[in-house]
Amino acid sequence: MNNFEFRNPTRIIFGKGTENNIGREIKKYTNRILLCYGGGSIKKSGLYSRVVTSLKENNIEFIELSGIKPNPRLNLVKKGIDLCRQNDINFVMSVGGGSAADTAKAIAVGVPYNGDVWDFYIGKVKVKEALPIAVILTLPATGTESSNSSVITNEDGLYKKGLNSELIRPTFSIMNPELTYTLPAYQTSCGISDIMAHTMERYFTNVDHVDLTDRLCEATLKTVINNAKILIKHPKNYDARAEIMWSGTIAHNGLLNTGRIGDWGSHKIEHELSAIYDIAHGAGLSIVFPAWMKYVYKHNVNLFVQFAVRVWDVDLSFSSYENIALEGISRLEQFFKKIGLPTKLSDANIDDNRFEEMANKCTENNTKTVGQFIKLGKEDIINILTLAR
Ligand code: NZQ
Ligand code: ZN
């Protein structure tokens, strides 16, 4: 196990009805906020009116930034920064999924910074200051409700980049599993794939003797798999929704990678896919992750055997270690199919025309590698995309 520091300061307020206290919670910090949300799901579900009522009851002024799209864009981030500056706002809140929260985070770092907020995303400068952020989460997936990341797409060139900083972990996040009942089945599944991917990125590590976090990862994966099966038939099962929502936070709040080094190659490759083709992040991951596994499993067959046996209950009578490892990967793929996700690029109508472009962007023209389990260069990425065809 490697040395590590662990701290996650986000206060999680979890459970039924918790969003109705939003005004009271905000009042502990400020009386004026920027309210960020997406394309209208919160209005349709009635959540918007409950949030606004609670804010008004507590005399919280709010300016709105609406219309945030999935794979959120830089332009709207800049609009949000301007709104905060013009209205002297020093607190940003999102209501919605990861895209709304990531936009709020980008605004939070952009307001106190004099340069272009994109500088943070291309690693030109480090975050020194950020406005406090609150999240009301409606989609368990990204873990952004307590993560140190924000992922934004720059329309100019379609670059999708992530920023990591301890300063952008939300001050608090409200998570009511009931708010996820209105999710279309496909979005629920995309979220499930993202939660599993966050866990698996950490699981496939070169660090030895990380038994506790191995087991925590396996428990998270098993919990998500079992409860996903319940949701297929009973989308309003509160307990299953709650298990998946909390798993989404645990998968990405930093706990599961304590003492280990995660991979993140699949995420990097997926970000190129969703930047260019604007597919849901979770759908990109259900395509890329199995292909990545097939490409790298020989690097540590034992770890893939452990994954197959402990997560997917693969019977040890499968004749060889290699067969057991491959059966684990196959079961992951079957599971993604079962919950309605694509597992091949062709399922998402993506052809091989832009493989080279994506591999170049991902590796900055083959000057950098991605991933830690095996460091992937440009050719490796093209090979993985080819396996995913
Ligand atoms: O825009 P609205 O109308 O709200 O509709 C959204 C959107 O169309 C809808 N939705 C959300 N909650 C709903 C709902 N519809 C009905 N009922 C609800 N309760 O779902 C659609 C997708 O929303 P979005 O926020 O885009 O999805 P998600 O939460 O999966 O976020 C994806 C983004 O987060 C990034 C992804 O790359 C992608 O850009 N990620 C962020 C991370 C982080 N900050 O830590 C880590 C991840 O690995 C990921 O890269
Ligand atoms: Zn993800």
Short mmCIF file of C-alpha atoms and ligand atoms in Angstrom, two decimals:
data_model
loop_
_atom_site.label_atom_id
_atom_site.label_comp_id
_atom_site.label_asym_id
_atom_site.label_seq_id
_atom_site.Cartn_x
_atom_site.Cartn_y
_atom_site.Cartn_z
CA MET A 1 0.00 0.00 0.00
CA ASN A 2 1.29 3.48 -0.90
CA ASN A 3 1.43 6.45 1.44
CA PHE A 4 -1.62 8.67 1.24
CA GLU A 5 -3.55 11.58 2.67
CA PHE A 6 -7.31 11.43 2.73
CA ARG A 7 -9.72 14.25 3.38
CA ASN A 8 -13.14 14.83 1.91
CA PRO A 9 -14.76 17.90 3.39
CA THR A 10 -18.10 17.79 1.52
CA ARG A 11 -21.03 17.59 3.88
CA ILE A 12 -23.51 15.07 2.48
CA ILE A 13 -27.17 15.60 3.35
CA PHE A 14 -28.83 12.37 2.22
CA GLY A 15 -32.39 11.13 2.13
CA LYS A 16 -36.06 11.79 1.53
CA GLY A 17 -37.21 15.40 1.45
CA THR A 18 -33.75 16.85 2.12
CA GLU A 19 -33.97 19.30 -0.80
CA ASN A 20 -36.77 21.15 0.96
CA ASN A 21 -34.22 22.50 3.46
CA ILE A 22 -32.03 24.06 0.79
CA GLY A 23 -32.82 27.67 1.76
CA ARG A 24 -31.98 27.02 5.40
CA GLU A 25 -28.70 25.31 4.45
CA ILE A 26 -27.63 28.08 2.05
CA LYS A 27 -28.42 30.72 4.66
CA LYS A 28 -25.59 29.37 6.81
CA TYR A 29 -23.16 30.72 4.18
CA THR A 30 -24.73 33.53 2.14
CA ASN A 31 -27.92 35.31 1.10
CA ARG A 32 -27.20 35.49 -2.64
CA ILE A 33 -26.36 32.70 -5.08
CA LEU A 34 -26.02 31.76 -8.73
CA LEU A 35 -28.49 28.94 -9.43
CA CYS A 36 -27.25 26.66 -12.25
CA TYR A 37 -29.37 24.01 -13.95
CA GLY A 38 -29.85 22.13 -17.19
CA GLY A 39 -32.42 21.85 -19.92
CA GLY A 40 -35.61 21.68 -17.92
CA SER A 41 -35.89 18.31 -16.15
CA ILE A 42 -35.99 20.08 -12.78
CA LYS A 43 -38.93 22.21 -13.88
CA LYS A 44 -40.82 19.22 -15.24
CA SER A 45 -40.34 17.23 -12.03
CA GLY A 46 -41.41 20.08 -9.75
CA LEU A 47 -38.01 20.24 -8.05
CA TYR A 48 -37.32 23.76 -9.33
CA SER A 49 -40.43 25.19 -7.69
CA ARG A 50 -39.65 23.49 -4.36
CA VAL A 51 -36.09 24.85 -4.42
CA VAL A 52 -37.24 28.35 -5.30
CA THR A 53 -39.88 28.28 -2.55
CA SER A 54 -37.30 27.27 0.04
CA LEU A 55 -34.85 29.94 -1.16
CA LYS A 56 -37.53 32.65 -1.02
CA GLU A 57 -38.72 31.56 2.43
CA ASN A 58 -35.17 32.09 3.63
CA ASN A 59 -34.68 35.40 1.81
CA ILE A 60 -31.97 34.05 -0.46
CA GLU A 61 -31.60 36.09 -3.65
CA PHE A 62 -30.73 34.10 -6.73
CA ILE A 63 -29.73 34.75 -10.32
CA GLU A 64 -30.28 31.87 -12.75
CA LEU A 65 -28.01 30.21 -15.28
CA SER A 66 -30.11 27.68 -17.18
CA GLY A 67 -29.72 25.57 -20.32
CA ILE A 68 -26.60 23.66 -19.28
CA LYS A 69 -26.19 20.78 -21.73
CA PRO A 70 -24.79 17.29 -21.12
CA ASN A 71 -21.04 17.45 -21.84
CA PRO A 72 -21.22 21.07 -20.58
CA ARG A 73 -19.72 23.82 -22.68
CA LEU A 74 -17.20 26.54 -21.88
CA ASN A 75 -19.33 29.36 -23.30
CA LEU A 76 -22.00 28.95 -20.67
CA VAL A 77 -19.34 28.79 -17.96
CA LYS A 78 -18.13 32.21 -19.12
CA LYS A 79 -21.68 33.55 -19.06
CA GLY A 80 -21.99 32.30 -15.46
CA ILE A 81 -18.73 34.00 -14.47
CA ASP A 82 -20.02 37.29 -15.91
CA LEU A 83 -23.34 36.92 -14.08
CA CYS A 84 -21.54 36.41 -10.75
CA ARG A 85 -19.30 39.40 -11.29
CA GLN A 86 -22.11 41.70 -12.42
CA ASN A 87 -24.33 40.72 -9.50
CA ASP A 88 -21.70 40.47 -6.79
CA ILE A 89 -22.38 36.76 -6.23
CA ASN A 90 -19.94 34.67 -4.23
CA PHE A 91 -21.71 31.31 -3.96
CA VAL A 92 -22.65 28.91 -6.77
CA MET A 93 -25.29 26.19 -6.57
CA SER A 94 -26.25 23.53 -9.11
CA VAL A 95 -29.49 21.58 -9.27
CA GLY A 96 -29.26 18.60 -11.61
CA GLY A 97 -26.69 16.11 -12.84
CA GLY A 98 -22.94 16.22 -13.28
CA SER A 99 -23.06 18.72 -16.12
CA ALA A 100 -24.79 21.38 -14.01
CA ALA A 101 -22.44 20.72 -11.07
CA ASP A 102 -19.30 20.79 -13.23
CA THR A 103 -20.42 24.09 -14.72
CA ALA A 104 -20.95 25.47 -11.20
CA LYS A 105 -17.44 24.31 -10.27
CA ALA A 106 -15.92 25.96 -13.34
CA ILE A 107 -17.69 29.22 -12.52
CA ALA A 108 -16.48 28.95 -8.92
CA VAL A 109 -12.84 28.91 -10.02
CA GLY A 110 -13.36 31.41 -12.85
CA VAL A 111 -14.86 34.27 -10.85
CA PRO A 112 -11.81 35.05 -8.66
CA TYR A 113 -9.37 34.54 -11.57
CA ASN A 114 -8.38 37.37 -13.91
CA GLY A 115 -7.39 35.21 -16.89
CA ASP A 116 -9.30 32.75 -19.09
CA VAL A 117 -10.98 30.02 -17.00
CA TRP A 118 -9.87 27.45 -19.65
CA ASP A 119 -6.31 27.97 -18.35
CA PHE A 120 -7.20 25.73 -15.40
CA TYR A 121 -8.42 22.94 -17.69
CA ILE A 122 -5.31 22.88 -19.85
CA GLY A 123 -3.09 22.90 -16.77
CA LYS A 124 -1.62 26.34 -17.49
CA VAL A 125 -2.37 27.55 -13.95
CA LYS A 126 -3.33 25.93 -10.66
CA VAL A 127 -6.46 26.87 -8.75
CA LYS A 128 -5.61 29.13 -5.81
CA GLU A 129 -9.10 30.25 -4.92
CA ALA A 130 -12.68 29.13 -5.57
CA LEU A 131 -16.13 30.27 -4.55
CA PRO A 132 -18.02 27.83 -2.33
CA ILE A 133 -20.28 25.39 -4.20
CA ALA A 134 -23.47 23.55 -3.24
CA VAL A 135 -25.09 20.74 -5.20
CA ILE A 136 -28.58 19.26 -5.30
CA LEU A 137 -27.96 16.03 -7.18
CA THR A 138 -30.59 14.47 -9.47
CA LEU A 139 -28.43 11.92 -11.29
CA PRO A 140 -26.14 9.44 -9.53
CA ALA A 141 -23.19 8.96 -11.87
CA THR A 142 -20.23 11.30 -11.87
CA GLY A 143 -19.56 11.55 -8.14
CA THR A 144 -19.05 15.27 -8.72
CA GLU A 145 -21.17 15.94 -5.63
CA SER A 146 -18.05 15.39 -3.55
CA SER A 147 -15.27 14.95 -6.10
CA ASN A 148 -12.33 17.27 -6.76
CA SER A 149 -13.08 17.31 -10.52
CA SER A 150 -14.92 19.34 -13.10
CA VAL A 151 -15.07 18.33 -16.78
CA ILE A 152 -15.82 20.96 -19.44
CA THR A 153 -15.91 20.92 -23.24
CA ASN A 154 -14.38 23.79 -25.19
CA GLU A 155 -16.49 24.20 -28.34
CA ASP A 156 -13.46 25.65 -30.08
CA GLY A 157 -11.84 22.43 -31.32
CA LEU A 158 -14.09 20.14 -29.24
CA TYR A 159 -11.61 19.63 -26.43
CA LYS A 160 -13.06 17.97 -23.33
CA LYS A 161 -10.77 18.46 -20.34
CA GLY A 162 -10.91 17.78 -16.62
CA LEU A 163 -9.72 20.03 -13.81
CA ASN A 164 -8.73 18.54 -10.45
CA SER A 165 -8.43 20.68 -7.34
CA GLU A 166 -9.21 20.14 -3.67
CA LEU A 167 -10.76 23.62 -3.70
CA ILE A 168 -13.69 22.53 -5.86
CA ARG A 169 -15.11 19.86 -3.62
CA PRO A 170 -18.62 21.14 -2.84
CA THR A 171 -19.23 22.64 0.58
CA PHE A 172 -22.35 20.50 0.84
CA SER A 173 -24.43 18.26 -1.39
CA ILE A 174 -28.06 17.32 -1.02
CA MET A 175 -28.91 13.83 -2.24
CA ASN A 176 -32.48 12.61 -2.21
CA PRO A 177 -32.82 9.28 -4.06
CA GLU A 178 -36.48 10.12 -4.79
CA LEU A 179 -35.25 12.87 -7.14
CA THR A 180 -33.85 10.15 -9.39
CA TYR A 181 -37.26 8.47 -10.03
CA THR A 182 -37.84 10.71 -13.06
CA LEU A 183 -34.63 9.66 -14.81
CA PRO A 184 -35.14 7.96 -18.16
CA ALA A 185 -33.99 4.31 -17.90
CA TYR A 186 -31.13 5.05 -20.28
CA GLN A 187 -29.77 7.86 -18.09
CA THR A 188 -30.02 5.64 -15.02
CA SER A 189 -27.96 3.03 -16.88
CA CYS A 190 -25.40 5.59 -18.06
CA GLY A 191 -25.00 6.64 -14.44
CA ILE A 192 -24.52 3.03 -13.35
CA SER A 193 -21.82 2.53 -15.97
CA ASP A 194 -20.02 5.70 -14.81
CA ILE A 195 -20.13 4.62 -11.15
CA MET A 196 -18.75 1.20 -12.07
CA ALA A 197 -16.06 2.79 -14.24
CA HIS A 198 -14.92 5.08 -11.40
CA THR A 199 -14.57 2.01 -9.23
CA MET A 200 -12.80 -0.08 -11.87
CA GLU A 201 -10.37 2.72 -12.80
CA ARG A 202 -9.16 2.47 -9.22
CA TYR A 203 -9.37 -1.31 -8.96
CA PHE A 204 -6.95 -2.03 -11.81
CA THR A 205 -3.76 -0.82 -10.21
CA ASN A 206 -0.12 -1.91 -10.10
CA VAL A 207 0.05 -1.33 -6.34
CA ASP A 208 0.17 -4.56 -4.30
CA HIS A 209 -1.33 -5.29 -0.88
CA VAL A 210 -4.36 -3.07 -1.08
CA ASP A 211 -6.74 -5.69 0.27
CA LEU A 212 -9.13 -3.34 2.04
CA THR A 213 -9.67 -1.07 -0.94
CA ASP A 214 -9.87 -4.10 -3.27
CA ARG A 215 -12.73 -5.34 -1.13
CA LEU A 216 -14.36 -1.90 -0.90
CA CYS A 217 -14.26 -1.63 -4.70
CA GLU A 218 -15.74 -5.11 -5.07
CA ALA A 219 -18.50 -4.30 -2.56
CA THR A 220 -19.33 -1.11 -4.45
CA LEU A 221 -19.48 -2.94 -7.77
CA LYS A 222 -21.62 -5.77 -6.39
CA THR A 223 -23.99 -3.31 -4.74
CA VAL A 224 -24.42 -1.39 -7.98
CA ILE A 225 -24.90 -4.56 -10.08
CA ASN A 226 -27.47 -6.07 -7.70
CA ASN A 227 -29.49 -2.89 -7.32
CA ALA A 228 -29.35 -2.08 -11.03
CA LYS A 229 -31.13 -5.37 -11.63
CA ILE A 230 -33.88 -4.32 -9.21
CA LEU A 231 -34.28 -0.94 -10.92
CA ILE A 232 -34.86 -2.52 -14.33
CA LYS A 233 -38.16 -3.88 -13.00
CA HIS A 234 -38.90 -1.37 -10.25
CA PRO A 235 -37.54 2.08 -11.13
CA LYS A 236 -39.25 3.62 -8.10
CA ASN A 237 -37.73 1.24 -5.55
CA TYR A 238 -36.40 3.74 -3.01
CA ASP A 239 -33.87 1.40 -1.43
CA ALA A 240 -32.32 0.42 -4.74
CA ARG A 241 -32.15 4.09 -5.81
CA ALA A 242 -30.54 4.97 -2.47
CA GLU A 243 -27.92 2.21 -2.73
CA ILE A 244 -26.94 3.35 -6.21
CA MET A 245 -26.87 7.01 -5.28
CA TRP A 246 -24.61 6.49 -2.29
CA SER A 247 -22.40 4.11 -4.31
CA GLY A 248 -21.93 6.93 -6.84
CA THR A 249 -20.48 9.15 -4.15
CA ILE A 250 -18.32 6.44 -2.58
CA ALA A 251 -16.94 5.46 -6.00
CA HIS A 252 -15.50 8.92 -6.60
CA ASN A 253 -14.98 10.69 -3.27
CA GLY A 254 -11.37 9.54 -2.94
CA LEU A 255 -11.82 6.74 -0.40
CA LEU A 256 -11.47 3.87 -2.88
CA ASN A 257 -8.10 5.02 -4.15
CA THR A 258 -6.45 5.47 -0.77
CA GLY A 259 -3.05 3.77 -0.93
CA ARG A 260 -3.35 2.86 -4.61
CA ILE A 261 -2.82 4.47 -8.02
CA GLY A 262 -5.80 4.40 -10.36
CA ASP A 263 -5.59 3.97 -14.11
CA TRP A 264 -7.96 6.51 -15.82
CA GLY A 265 -6.98 5.51 -19.37
CA SER A 266 -10.56 4.49 -20.23
CA HIS A 267 -11.87 7.83 -18.99
CA LYS A 268 -9.34 9.75 -21.07
CA ILE A 269 -10.30 7.80 -24.19
CA GLU A 270 -14.01 8.22 -23.44
CA HIS A 271 -13.66 11.98 -23.07
CA GLU A 272 -12.41 12.13 -26.66
CA LEU A 273 -15.46 10.16 -27.79
CA SER A 274 -18.02 12.32 -25.99
CA ALA A 275 -16.21 15.51 -27.01
CA ILE A 276 -16.54 14.69 -30.70
CA TYR A 277 -19.71 12.61 -30.85
CA ASP A 278 -21.56 14.18 -27.89
CA ILE A 279 -22.64 10.78 -26.52
CA ALA A 280 -23.45 10.29 -22.83
CA HIS A 281 -20.29 9.77 -20.78
CA GLY A 282 -21.60 6.50 -19.28
CA ALA A 283 -22.43 5.14 -22.74
CA GLY A 284 -18.92 5.94 -23.94
CA LEU A 285 -17.52 4.10 -20.93
CA SER A 286 -19.61 0.97 -21.53
CA ILE A 287 -17.98 0.84 -24.97
CA VAL A 288 -14.40 1.70 -24.01
CA PHE A 289 -13.95 -0.15 -20.72
CA PRO A 290 -14.46 -3.75 -21.97
CA ALA A 291 -12.16 -3.04 -24.94
CA TRP A 292 -9.49 -1.60 -22.62
CA MET A 293 -9.77 -4.71 -20.43
CA LYS A 294 -9.30 -7.05 -23.39
CA TYR A 295 -6.23 -5.05 -24.40
CA VAL A 296 -4.51 -5.00 -21.00
CA TYR A 297 -5.64 -8.04 -18.97
CA LYS A 298 -2.45 -10.02 -19.65
CA HIS A 299 -0.51 -7.38 -17.74
CA ASN A 300 -1.92 -8.84 -14.50
CA VAL A 301 -4.12 -11.86 -15.18
CA ASN A 302 -4.41 -12.59 -11.45
CA LEU A 303 -6.10 -9.26 -10.79
CA PHE A 304 -8.57 -9.91 -13.59
CA VAL A 305 -9.21 -13.40 -12.15
CA GLN A 306 -9.91 -11.81 -8.76
CA PHE A 307 -12.32 -9.38 -10.46
CA ALA A 308 -14.08 -12.22 -12.30
CA VAL A 309 -14.44 -14.44 -9.24
CA ARG A 310 -15.28 -11.88 -6.59
CA VAL A 311 -17.42 -9.45 -8.60
CA TRP A 312 -19.01 -11.72 -11.19
CA ASP A 313 -18.97 -15.04 -9.30
CA VAL A 314 -17.16 -16.78 -12.15
CA ASP A 315 -16.76 -20.43 -11.26
CA LEU A 316 -13.14 -21.51 -10.78
CA SER A 317 -13.81 -24.60 -12.85
CA PHE A 318 -13.33 -22.48 -15.96
CA SER A 319 -10.32 -24.29 -17.32
CA SER A 320 -7.53 -21.67 -17.12
CA TYR A 321 -6.75 -18.38 -15.44
CA GLU A 322 -6.97 -16.68 -18.78
CA ASN A 323 -10.44 -18.09 -19.42
CA ILE A 324 -11.62 -16.95 -16.00
CA ALA A 325 -10.28 -13.45 -16.63
CA LEU A 326 -11.96 -13.30 -20.05
CA GLU A 327 -15.23 -14.60 -18.62
CA GLY A 328 -15.21 -11.72 -16.08
CA ILE A 329 -14.81 -9.20 -18.91
CA SER A 330 -17.55 -10.92 -20.89
CA ARG A 331 -19.93 -10.75 -17.91
CA LEU A 332 -19.30 -7.03 -17.55
CA GLU A 333 -20.17 -6.61 -21.22
CA GLN A 334 -23.32 -8.74 -20.88
CA PHE A 335 -24.36 -6.68 -17.87
CA PHE A 336 -23.99 -3.41 -19.79
CA LYS A 337 -26.09 -4.89 -22.60
CA LYS A 338 -28.72 -6.04 -20.14
CA ILE A 339 -29.19 -2.52 -18.79
CA GLY A 340 -29.53 -1.15 -22.32
CA LEU A 341 -26.08 0.33 -22.92
CA PRO A 342 -23.94 0.15 -26.05
CA THR A 343 -20.81 -2.02 -25.81
CA LYS A 344 -19.49 -1.38 -29.32
CA LEU A 345 -18.82 1.83 -31.21
CA SER A 346 -21.12 0.56 -33.93
CA ASP A 347 -23.97 0.41 -31.37
CA ALA A 348 -23.56 4.19 -31.08
CA ASN A 349 -23.17 4.65 -34.86
CA ILE A 350 -19.52 5.65 -34.54
CA ASP A 351 -17.20 4.52 -37.33
CA ASP A 352 -13.40 4.41 -37.46
CA ASN A 353 -12.90 7.68 -39.39
CA ARG A 354 -11.65 9.69 -36.44
CA PHE A 355 -9.65 7.11 -34.43
CA GLU A 356 -6.36 8.79 -35.27
CA GLU A 357 -7.66 12.25 -34.40
CA MET A 358 -8.91 11.01 -31.01
CA ALA A 359 -5.66 9.17 -30.30
CA ASN A 360 -3.69 12.30 -31.19
CA LYS A 361 -5.79 14.54 -28.97
CA CYS A 362 -5.61 12.06 -26.10
CA THR A 363 -1.82 11.77 -26.24
CA GLU A 364 -1.11 15.34 -27.38
CA ASN A 365 0.20 14.05 -30.71
CA ASN A 366 1.91 11.06 -29.13
CA THR A 367 4.02 13.19 -26.78
CA LYS A 368 2.25 11.87 -23.66
CA THR A 369 0.87 8.55 -22.49
CA VAL A 370 -2.45 7.97 -20.76
CA GLY A 371 -3.30 5.45 -18.06
CA GLN A 372 -1.21 3.97 -15.26
CA PHE A 373 -1.93 0.21 -15.26
CA ILE A 374 -0.29 0.18 -18.68
CA LYS A 375 0.85 3.49 -20.13
CA LEU A 376 -0.92 3.86 -23.46
CA GLY A 377 0.52 5.67 -26.46
CA LYS A 378 -1.19 6.73 -29.66
CA GLU A 379 -1.04 3.29 -31.30
CA ASP A 380 -2.43 1.60 -28.17
CA ILE A 381 -5.42 3.93 -28.20
CA ILE A 382 -6.09 3.21 -31.86
CA ASN A 383 -5.85 -0.52 -31.04
CA ILE A 384 -8.33 -0.18 -28.17
CA LEU A 385 -10.77 1.79 -30.33
CA THR A 386 -10.36 -0.88 -33.00
CA LEU A 387 -11.21 -3.59 -30.44
CA ALA A 388 -14.33 -1.54 -29.57
CA ARG A 389 -15.58 -1.33 -33.17
O1 NZQ B 1 -30.52 19.01 -18.53
P1 NZQ B 1 -31.68 18.40 -17.84
O2 NZQ B 1 -32.99 18.81 -18.41
O3 NZQ B 1 -31.61 18.55 -16.35
O4 NZQ B 1 -31.64 16.79 -18.17
C1 NZQ B 1 -30.54 15.96 -17.82
C2 NZQ B 1 -29.68 15.61 -19.02
O5 NZQ B 1 -30.41 15.62 -20.21
C3 NZQ B 1 -31.09 14.62 -17.42
N1 NZQ B 1 -31.44 14.51 -16.00
C4 NZQ B 1 -30.65 14.71 -14.93
N2 NZQ B 1 -31.31 14.42 -13.80
C5 NZQ B 1 -32.57 14.05 -14.17
C6 NZQ B 1 -32.66 14.10 -15.57
N3 NZQ B 1 -33.78 13.79 -16.25
C7 NZQ B 1 -34.86 13.40 -15.52
N4 NZQ B 1 -34.82 13.29 -14.17
C8 NZQ B 1 -33.70 13.59 -13.46
N5 NZQ B 1 -33.68 13.41 -12.13
O6 NZQ B 1 -30.03 13.71 -17.68
C9 NZQ B 1 -29.26 14.18 -18.77
C10 NZQ B 1 -27.80 14.00 -18.47
O7 NZQ B 1 -27.40 14.90 -17.44
P2 NZQ B 1 -25.83 15.18 -17.15
O8 NZQ B 1 -25.75 16.10 -16.01
O9 NZQ B 1 -25.16 15.54 -18.41
O10 NZQ B 1 -25.32 13.70 -16.77
P3 NZQ B 1 -24.19 13.22 -15.78
O11 NZQ B 1 -24.56 13.47 -14.38
O12 NZQ B 1 -23.90 11.84 -16.17
O13 NZQ B 1 -22.93 14.17 -16.10
C11 NZQ B 1 -22.10 13.89 -17.19
C12 NZQ B 1 -20.95 14.87 -17.27
O14 NZQ B 1 -20.08 14.79 -16.13
C13 NZQ B 1 -18.72 14.50 -16.56
C14 NZQ B 1 -18.97 13.74 -17.85
O15 NZQ B 1 -17.82 13.67 -18.65
C15 NZQ B 1 -20.09 14.56 -18.48
O16 NZQ B 1 -19.58 15.74 -19.06
N6 NZQ B 1 -17.98 13.83 -15.49
C16 NZQ B 1 -17.70 14.54 -14.36
C17 NZQ B 1 -16.93 14.02 -13.34
C18 NZQ B 1 -16.63 14.81 -12.12
N7 NZQ B 1 -16.91 16.10 -12.11
O17 NZQ B 1 -16.09 14.31 -11.11
C19 NZQ B 1 -16.34 12.68 -13.40
C20 NZQ B 1 -16.89 11.83 -14.48
O18 NZQ B 1 -15.98 10.82 -14.81
C21 NZQ B 1 -17.35 12.54 -15.73
O19 NZQ B 1 -16.28 12.73 -16.65
ZN ZN B 2 -16.76 9.07 -15.23
#
